[in-house]
């Protein structure tokens, strides 16, 4: 039995990336502004915690999925996800959500964090608190599922790493290259 009670930065970034791709799967007419903030949060956490190849893998995955969503919005062509989005079937419980929120707050409070990165981290923290279950944490009626979810996130990162080359080829065949989403208008 695992006794892990906190996410590592890599697991936290994988969860944020997964939730971003899940959000992109609901896109019909426009890409939500929060997608850029979620990507910036992954990029910022990756840089602050020096995640190296794992961080690059997650950012590449997001870029491929964002480009696919942009293509869908532009011309209605739906490209398959790089990985099976049903694979990670454990939703973060309230304890896991709070762990992620504190990790985001910790990164936002660091001196090397730039103002736009800080805004993205705080927006991501707000998004995380909107996931189901936060009220259960406040009422102390749930037991943490961080260890189970963390194991799934580590497996997901390995699957993403294996799927990225095929996703790039799929986009290359359409004449579109992955590009980060446009900056939100102020």
Coordinates of N, CA and C in Angstrom, one line a residue:
X1 N 0.8 -1.2 0.0 CA 0.0 0.0 0.0 C 0.9 1.2 0.0
X2 N 0.6 2.2 -0.9 CA 1.4 3.4 -1.0 C 0.9 4.4 0.0
X3 N 1.9 5.1 0.6 CA 1.5 6.1 1.5 C 1.8 7.5 1.0
X4 N 2.0 7.7 -0.3 CA 2.2 9.0 -0.9 C 1.0 9.9 -0.6
X5 N 1.3 11.1 -0.1 CA 0.2 12.0 0.2 C 0.4 13.4 -0.5
X6 N 1.4 13.5 -1.3 CA 1.6 14.8 -2.1 C 2.1 14.5 -3.5
X7 N 1.6 15.3 -4.4 CA 2.1 15.2 -5.8 C 3.5 15.7 -5.9
X8 N 4.2 15.1 -6.8 CA 5.5 15.6 -7.2 C 5.2 16.7 -8.2
X9 N 6.1 17.6 -8.5 CA 5.8 18.6 -9.6 C 5.5 18.0 -10.9
X10 N 6.2 16.9 -11.2 CA 5.9 16.2 -12.5 C 4.5 15.7 -12.5
X11 N 4.0 15.0 -11.5 CA 2.7 14.5 -11.4 C 1.7 15.7 -11.5
X12 N 2.0 16.8 -10.8 CA 1.1 17.9 -10.8 C 0.9 18.5 -12.3
X13 N 2.1 18.6 -13.0 CA 2.1 19.1 -14.3 C 1.3 18.2 -15.3
X14 N 1.5 16.9 -15.0 CA 0.8 15.9 -15.8 C -0.7 16.0 -15.6
X15 N -1.2 16.2 -14.4 CA -2.6 16.4 -14.1 C -3.1 17.6 -14.8
X16 N -2.4 18.7 -14.7 CA -2.8 20.0 -15.3 C -2.9 19.8 -16.8
X17 N -1.9 19.1 -17.4 CA -1.9 18.9 -18.9 C -3.1 18.0 -19.3
X18 N -3.4 17.0 -18.5 CA -4.5 16.1 -18.8 C -5.8 16.8 -18.7
X19 N -6.0 17.6 -17.7 CA -7.2 18.4 -17.6 C -7.4 19.4 -18.7
X20 N -6.3 19.9 -19.2 CA -6.3 20.9 -20.3 C -6.8 20.2 -21.6
X21 N -6.2 19.0 -21.8 CA -6.6 18.2 -23.0 C -8.1 17.8 -22.9
X22 N -8.5 17.4 -21.7 CA -9.9 17.1 -21.5 C -10.8 18.3 -21.8
X23 N -10.4 19.4 -21.4 CA -11.1 20.7 -21.7 C -11.2 20.9 -23.2
X24 N -10.0 20.7 -23.9 CA -10.0 20.9 -25.3 C -10.9 19.9 -26.1
X25 N -11.2 18.8 -25.5 CA -12.1 17.8 -26.1 C -13.6 18.3 -26.1
X26 N -13.9 19.4 -25.3 CA -15.2 19.9 -25.3 C -15.4 21.1 -26.2
X27 N -14.3 21.5 -26.9 CA -14.3 22.7 -27.7 C -15.2 22.5 -28.9
X28 N -16.0 23.5 -29.2 CA -16.8 23.4 -30.4 C -16.6 24.6 -31.4
X29 N -16.6 25.8 -30.8 CA -16.5 27.0 -31.7 C -15.3 27.8 -31.4
X30 N -14.8 27.8 -30.2 CA -13.6 28.5 -29.8 C -12.8 27.9 -28.7
X31 N -11.5 28.2 -28.6 CA -10.7 27.6 -27.6 C -10.8 28.5 -26.4
X32 N -11.1 28.0 -25.2 CA -11.3 28.8 -24.0 C -10.0 29.5 -23.7
X33 N -10.1 30.7 -23.1 CA -8.9 31.5 -22.8 C -8.1 30.8 -21.7
X34 N -8.7 30.0 -20.8 CA -7.9 29.4 -19.8 C -7.0 28.4 -20.3
X35 N -7.1 27.9 -21.5 CA -6.2 26.9 -22.1 C -4.7 27.5 -22.1
X36 N -4.6 28.7 -22.5 CA -3.3 29.4 -22.5 C -2.7 29.5 -21.1
X37 N -3.6 29.8 -20.1 CA -3.2 29.9 -18.7 C -2.7 28.6 -18.2
X38 N -3.5 27.5 -18.5 CA -3.1 26.2 -18.0 C -1.8 25.8 -18.6
X39 N -1.6 26.1 -19.9 CA -0.3 25.7 -20.6 C 0.9 26.5 -19.9
X40 N 0.6 27.8 -19.6 CA 1.6 28.6 -19.0 C 2.0 28.1 -17.6
X41 N 0.9 27.6 -16.9 CA 1.2 27.0 -15.6 C 2.1 25.8 -15.7
X42 N 1.8 24.9 -16.6 CA 2.7 23.7 -16.8 C 4.1 24.2 -17.2
X43 N 4.2 25.2 -18.1 CA 5.5 25.7 -18.5 C 6.3 26.3 -17.3
X44 N 5.6 27.1 -16.5 CA 6.2 27.7 -15.3 C 6.6 26.7 -14.3
X45 N 5.7 25.8 -13.9 CA 6.1 24.7 -12.9 C 7.3 23.9 -13.4
X46 N 7.3 23.6 -14.7 CA 8.3 22.8 -15.3 C 9.7 23.6 -15.2
X47 N 9.7 24.9 -15.4 CA 10.9 25.7 -15.3 C 11.3 25.8 -13.9
X48 N 10.4 26.2 -13.0 CA 10.8 26.4 -11.6 C 11.3 25.1 -11.0
X49 N 10.7 24.0 -11.3 CA 11.1 22.7 -10.7 C 12.1 21.9 -11.6
X50 N 12.5 22.5 -12.7 CA 13.5 21.9 -13.6 C 13.1 20.5 -14.0
X51 N 12.0 20.3 -14.6 CA 11.4 19.0 -15.0 C 12.1 18.4 -16.2
X52 N 12.9 19.2 -16.9 CA 13.6 18.7 -18.1 C 12.7 18.1 -19.1
X53 N 13.1 16.8 -19.5 CA 12.4 16.1 -20.6 C 10.9 15.9 -20.2
X54 N 10.6 15.6 -19.0 CA 9.2 15.4 -18.6 C 8.4 16.6 -18.9
X55 N 8.9 17.8 -18.5 CA 8.2 19.0 -18.8 C 8.1 19.3 -20.3
X56 N 9.2 19.0 -21.0 CA 9.1 19.2 -22.5 C 8.1 18.3 -23.1
X57 N 8.0 17.1 -22.6 CA 7.0 16.1 -23.2 C 5.6 16.6 -23.0
X58 N 5.3 17.1 -21.8 CA 4.0 17.6 -21.5 C 3.7 18.8 -22.3
X59 N 4.6 19.8 -22.5 CA 4.4 20.9 -23.3 C 4.2 20.6 -24.8
X60 N 5.0 19.6 -25.2 CA 4.8 19.2 -26.6 C 3.4 18.5 -26.8
X61 N 3.0 17.7 -25.8 CA 1.6 17.1 -25.9 C 0.6 18.2 -25.9
X62 N 0.7 19.2 -25.1 CA -0.3 20.3 -25.1 C -0.3 21.0 -26.4
X63 N 0.9 21.3 -27.0 CA 1.0 22.0 -28.2 C 0.3 21.2 -29.4
X64 N 0.5 19.9 -29.4 CA -0.1 19.1 -30.4 C -1.6 19.1 -30.3
X65 N -2.1 18.9 -29.0 CA -3.5 18.9 -28.8 C -4.2 20.2 -29.0
X66 N -3.5 21.3 -28.7 CA -4.0 22.7 -28.9 C -4.1 22.9 -30.4
X67 N -3.1 22.5 -31.2 CA -3.1 22.7 -32.6 C -4.3 21.9 -33.2
X68 N -4.5 20.7 -32.7 CA -5.6 19.9 -33.2 C -6.9 20.5 -32.9
X69 N -7.1 21.1 -31.7 CA -8.3 21.8 -31.4 C -8.5 23.1 -32.3
X70 N -7.4 23.8 -32.5 CA -7.4 25.0 -33.4 C -7.9 24.5 -34.8
X71 N -7.4 23.4 -35.3 CA -7.8 22.9 -36.6 C -9.3 22.6 -36.6
X72 N -9.8 22.0 -35.5 CA -11.2 21.6 -35.4 C -12.0 22.9 -35.5
X73 N -11.6 23.9 -34.7 CA -12.4 25.2 -34.7 C -12.3 25.9 -36.1
X74 N -11.2 25.8 -36.7 CA -11.0 26.5 -38.0 C -11.8 25.8 -39.2
X75 N -11.7 24.5 -39.2 CA -12.3 23.8 -40.4 C -13.1 22.6 -40.1
X76 N -13.3 22.3 -38.8 CA -14.2 21.2 -38.5 C -13.6 19.8 -38.6
X77 N -12.3 19.7 -38.8 CA -11.6 18.4 -38.9 C -11.2 18.0 -37.5
X78 N -11.6 16.9 -37.1 CA -11.3 16.3 -35.8 C -10.2 15.3 -35.9
X79 N -9.1 15.6 -35.2 CA -8.0 14.7 -35.2 C -8.1 13.9 -33.9
X80 N -7.6 12.6 -33.9 CA -7.7 11.8 -32.7 C -6.7 12.4 -31.6
X81 N -7.1 12.1 -30.4 CA -6.1 12.5 -29.3 C -4.9 11.6 -29.4
X82 N -3.8 12.1 -28.9 CA -2.6 11.3 -28.9 C -2.7 10.0 -28.0
X83 N -3.4 10.2 -26.9 CA -3.6 9.0 -26.0 C -5.1 8.9 -25.7
X84 N -5.5 7.7 -25.2 CA -6.8 7.4 -24.8 C -7.2 8.2 -23.6
X85 N -8.1 9.2 -23.7 CA -8.4 10.1 -22.6 C -9.2 9.4 -21.5
X86 N -9.7 8.2 -21.7 CA -10.4 7.4 -20.7 C -9.5 6.6 -19.8
X87 N -8.2 6.6 -20.2 CA -7.2 5.8 -19.5 C -7.1 6.2 -18.0
X88 N -7.0 7.5 -17.8 CA -6.8 8.0 -16.4 C -8.2 8.2 -15.8
X89 N -8.7 7.1 -15.1 CA -10.1 7.2 -14.7 C -10.3 7.7 -13.3
X90 N -9.3 8.1 -12.6 CA -9.4 8.5 -11.3 C -9.4 10.1 -11.3
X91 N -10.5 10.6 -10.8 CA -10.6 12.1 -10.7 C -9.9 12.5 -9.4
X92 N -9.3 13.7 -9.4 CA -8.6 14.1 -8.2 C -9.7 14.4 -7.1
X93 N -9.5 13.9 -5.9 CA -10.4 14.2 -4.8 C -10.0 15.5 -4.2
X94 N -10.7 16.0 -3.3 CA -10.5 17.3 -2.7 C -9.1 17.4 -2.1
X95 N -8.6 16.4 -1.5 CA -7.2 16.4 -0.8 C -6.2 16.6 -1.9
X96 N -6.4 15.8 -3.0 CA -5.4 16.0 -4.1 C -5.5 17.4 -4.8
X97 N -6.7 17.9 -4.9 CA -6.9 19.2 -5.4 C -6.2 20.3 -4.6
X98 N -6.3 20.2 -3.3 CA -5.7 21.1 -2.4 C -4.1 21.0 -2.5
X99 N -3.6 19.8 -2.6 CA -2.2 19.6 -2.7 C -1.7 20.3 -4.0
X100 N -2.5 20.2 -5.1 CA -2.1 20.9 -6.3 C -2.2 22.4 -6.2
X101 N -3.2 22.8 -5.5 CA -3.4 24.3 -5.3 C -2.2 24.8 -4.5
X102 N -1.8 24.1 -3.4 CA -0.6 24.6 -2.6 C 0.6 24.6 -3.5
X103 N 0.8 23.6 -4.3 CA 2.0 23.6 -5.2 C 2.0 24.8 -6.1
X104 N 0.8 25.1 -6.7 CA 0.7 26.3 -7.5 C 1.0 27.6 -6.8
X105 N 0.4 27.7 -5.6 CA 0.7 28.9 -4.7 C 2.2 29.0 -4.4
X106 N 2.8 27.9 -4.1 CA 4.2 27.9 -3.8 C 5.0 28.4 -5.0
X107 N 4.7 27.9 -6.2 CA 5.4 28.4 -7.4 C 5.2 29.9 -7.6
X108 N 3.9 30.3 -7.4 CA 3.6 31.7 -7.7 C 4.3 32.7 -6.7
X109 N 4.6 32.2 -5.5 CA 5.2 33.0 -4.5 C 6.7 33.1 -4.7
X110 N 7.3 32.3 -5.6 CA 8.7 32.4 -5.8 C 9.2 33.6 -6.5
X111 N 10.4 34.1 -6.1 CA 10.9 35.3 -6.7 C 11.1 35.3 -8.2
X112 N 11.5 34.1 -8.7 CA 11.8 34.0 -10.1 C 10.5 33.9 -11.0
X113 N 9.4 33.9 -10.4 CA 8.1 33.8 -11.1 C 7.7 35.2 -11.6
X114 N 7.5 35.3 -12.9 CA 7.2 36.6 -13.5 C 5.7 36.9 -13.3
X115 N 5.3 38.2 -13.4 CA 3.9 38.5 -13.1 C 2.9 37.8 -14.0
X116 N 3.1 37.6 -15.3 CA 2.2 36.9 -16.2 C 2.2 35.4 -15.8
X117 N 3.3 34.8 -15.3 CA 3.3 33.4 -14.9 C 2.5 33.3 -13.6
X118 N 2.7 34.3 -12.7 CA 2.0 34.3 -11.4 C 0.5 34.3 -11.7
X119 N 0.0 35.2 -12.6 CA -1.4 35.2 -12.9 C -1.9 33.9 -13.5
X120 N -1.1 33.3 -14.3 CA -1.5 32.0 -14.9 C -1.6 30.9 -13.8
X121 N -0.6 30.9 -12.9 CA -0.6 29.9 -11.8 C -1.8 30.1 -10.9
X122 N -2.2 31.4 -10.6 CA -3.3 31.6 -9.7 C -4.6 31.3 -10.4
X123 N -4.7 31.6 -11.7 CA -5.9 31.2 -12.5 C -6.0 29.7 -12.5
X124 N -4.9 29.0 -12.7 CA -4.9 27.5 -12.7 C -5.4 27.0 -11.3
X125 N -5.0 27.7 -10.3 CA -5.4 27.3 -8.9 C -6.9 27.4 -8.8
X126 N -7.5 28.5 -9.4 CA -8.9 28.7 -9.3 C -9.6 27.6 -10.1
X127 N -9.0 27.3 -11.3 CA -9.6 26.2 -12.1 C -9.6 24.9 -11.3
X128 N -8.5 24.6 -10.6 CA -8.4 23.3 -9.9 C -9.5 23.3 -8.8
X129 N -9.7 24.4 -8.1 CA -10.7 24.4 -7.0 C -12.1 24.3 -7.5
X130 N -12.3 24.5 -8.8 CA -13.6 24.3 -9.4 C -13.9 22.8 -9.7
X131 N -12.9 22.0 -9.7 CA -13.1 20.5 -9.9 C -14.0 20.0 -8.8
X132 N -14.7 19.0 -9.1 CA -15.7 18.4 -8.0 C -14.9 17.9 -6.8
X133 N -15.5 18.0 -5.7 CA -15.0 17.4 -4.4 C -14.4 18.4 -3.5
X134 N -14.2 19.7 -3.8 CA -13.5 20.6 -2.9 C -14.3 20.8 -1.6
X135 N -15.6 20.8 -1.7 CA -16.4 20.9 -0.5 C -16.3 19.7 0.4
X136 N -16.0 18.5 -0.1 CA -15.8 17.4 0.8 C -14.5 17.5 1.6
X137 N -13.5 18.2 1.1 CA -12.3 18.4 1.8 C -12.6 19.3 3.0
X138 N -13.4 20.4 2.8 CA -13.7 21.3 3.8 C -14.5 20.6 4.9
X139 N -15.3 19.6 4.6 CA -16.1 18.9 5.5 C -15.4 17.7 6.1
X140 N -14.2 17.4 5.6 CA -13.4 16.3 6.0 C -14.1 14.9 5.9
X141 N -14.8 14.8 4.8 CA -15.6 13.5 4.6 C -14.9 12.6 3.6
X142 N -13.7 12.9 3.1 CA -13.1 12.1 2.1 C -11.7 11.6 2.6
X143 N -11.3 10.5 2.0 CA -9.9 10.1 2.3 C -9.1 10.4 1.0
X144 N -7.8 10.7 1.2 CA -7.0 11.1 0.0 C -6.8 10.0 -1.0
X145 N -6.8 10.4 -2.3 CA -6.5 9.4 -3.3 C -5.3 9.8 -4.1
X146 N -4.4 10.6 -3.5 CA -3.2 11.1 -4.1 C -2.3 10.0 -4.7
X147 N -2.1 8.9 -3.9 CA -1.2 7.9 -4.3 C -1.7 7.1 -5.5
X148 N -3.0 6.8 -5.5 CA -3.6 6.1 -6.7 C -3.5 7.0 -7.9
X149 N -3.9 8.3 -7.8 CA -3.9 9.2 -8.9 C -2.4 9.4 -9.4
X150 N -1.5 9.6 -8.5 CA -0.1 9.8 -8.8 C 0.5 8.7 -9.7
X151 N 0.1 7.4 -9.3 CA 0.6 6.3 -10.1 C 0.0 6.3 -11.5
X152 N -1.3 6.7 -11.6 CA -1.9 6.8 -13.0 C -1.2 8.0 -13.8
X153 N -0.9 9.1 -13.1 CA -0.3 10.2 -13.8 C 1.1 9.8 -14.3
X154 N 1.9 9.1 -13.5 CA 3.2 8.6 -14.0 C 3.1 7.7 -15.2
X155 N 2.1 6.8 -15.2 CA 1.9 5.9 -16.4 C 1.4 6.8 -17.6
X156 N 0.6 7.8 -17.3 CA 0.1 8.6 -18.4 C 1.3 9.4 -19.1
X157 N 2.2 9.9 -18.3 CA 3.3 10.6 -18.8 C 4.1 9.7 -19.7
X158 N 4.3 8.4 -19.3 CA 5.0 7.5 -20.2 C 4.3 7.3 -21.5
X159 N 3.0 7.1 -21.4 CA 2.2 6.9 -22.6 C 2.2 8.2 -23.6
X160 N 2.2 9.3 -23.0 CA 2.3 10.6 -23.8 C 3.6 10.6 -24.5
X161 N 4.7 10.3 -23.7 CA 6.0 10.3 -24.3 C 6.1 9.4 -25.5
X162 N 5.5 8.2 -25.4 CA 5.5 7.3 -26.5 C 4.6 7.7 -27.7
X163 N 3.6 8.5 -27.4 CA 2.6 8.9 -28.5 C 3.0 10.2 -29.2
X164 N 3.8 11.0 -28.7 CA 4.1 12.3 -29.3 C 4.7 12.2 -30.7
X165 N 5.6 11.3 -31.0 CA 6.1 11.3 -32.4 C 4.9 11.1 -33.4
X166 N 4.0 10.2 -33.2 CA 2.9 10.0 -34.0 C 2.0 11.2 -34.2
X167 N 1.8 11.9 -33.1 CA 0.9 13.1 -33.1 C 1.6 14.2 -34.0
X168 N 2.9 14.3 -33.9 CA 3.5 15.3 -34.8 C 3.4 14.9 -36.3
X169 N 3.5 13.6 -36.5 CA 3.4 13.2 -37.9 C 1.9 13.4 -38.4
X170 N 1.0 13.2 -37.6 CA -0.4 13.4 -37.9 C -0.7 14.8 -38.3
X171 N -0.2 15.8 -37.5 CA -0.3 17.2 -37.8 C 0.5 17.6 -39.0
X172 N 1.7 17.0 -39.2 CA 2.5 17.3 -40.4 C 1.8 16.9 -41.6
X173 N 1.0 15.9 -41.6 CA 0.3 15.4 -42.8 C -0.8 16.4 -43.2
X174 N -1.2 17.3 -42.2 CA -2.3 18.2 -42.5 C -1.8 19.6 -42.9
X175 N -0.5 19.8 -42.8 CA 0.1 21.1 -43.2 C 0.1 22.0 -42.0
X176 N -0.4 21.6 -40.8 CA -0.4 22.5 -39.6 C 0.7 22.0 -38.7
X177 N 1.4 22.9 -38.1 CA 2.3 22.6 -37.1 C 1.8 23.0 -35.7
X178 N 2.2 22.3 -34.7 CA 1.7 22.7 -33.4 C 2.1 24.1 -33.1
X179 N 1.2 24.9 -32.5 CA 1.6 26.3 -32.1 C 0.9 26.6 -30.8
X180 N 1.6 27.4 -30.0 CA 0.9 27.7 -28.7 C -0.3 28.6 -29.0
X181 N -1.4 28.5 -28.2 CA -2.5 29.4 -28.4 C -2.2 30.8 -28.3
X182 N -3.0 31.7 -29.0 CA -2.7 33.1 -29.0 C -2.9 33.7 -27.6
X183 N -2.2 34.7 -27.3 CA -2.3 35.4 -26.0 C -3.7 36.0 -25.9
X184 N -4.2 35.8 -24.6 CA -5.6 36.4 -24.4 C -5.5 37.9 -24.5
X185 N -6.6 38.5 -25.1 CA -6.8 39.9 -25.1 C -7.0 40.5 -23.8
X186 N -6.4 41.6 -23.5 CA -6.6 42.3 -22.2 C -7.6 43.3 -22.2

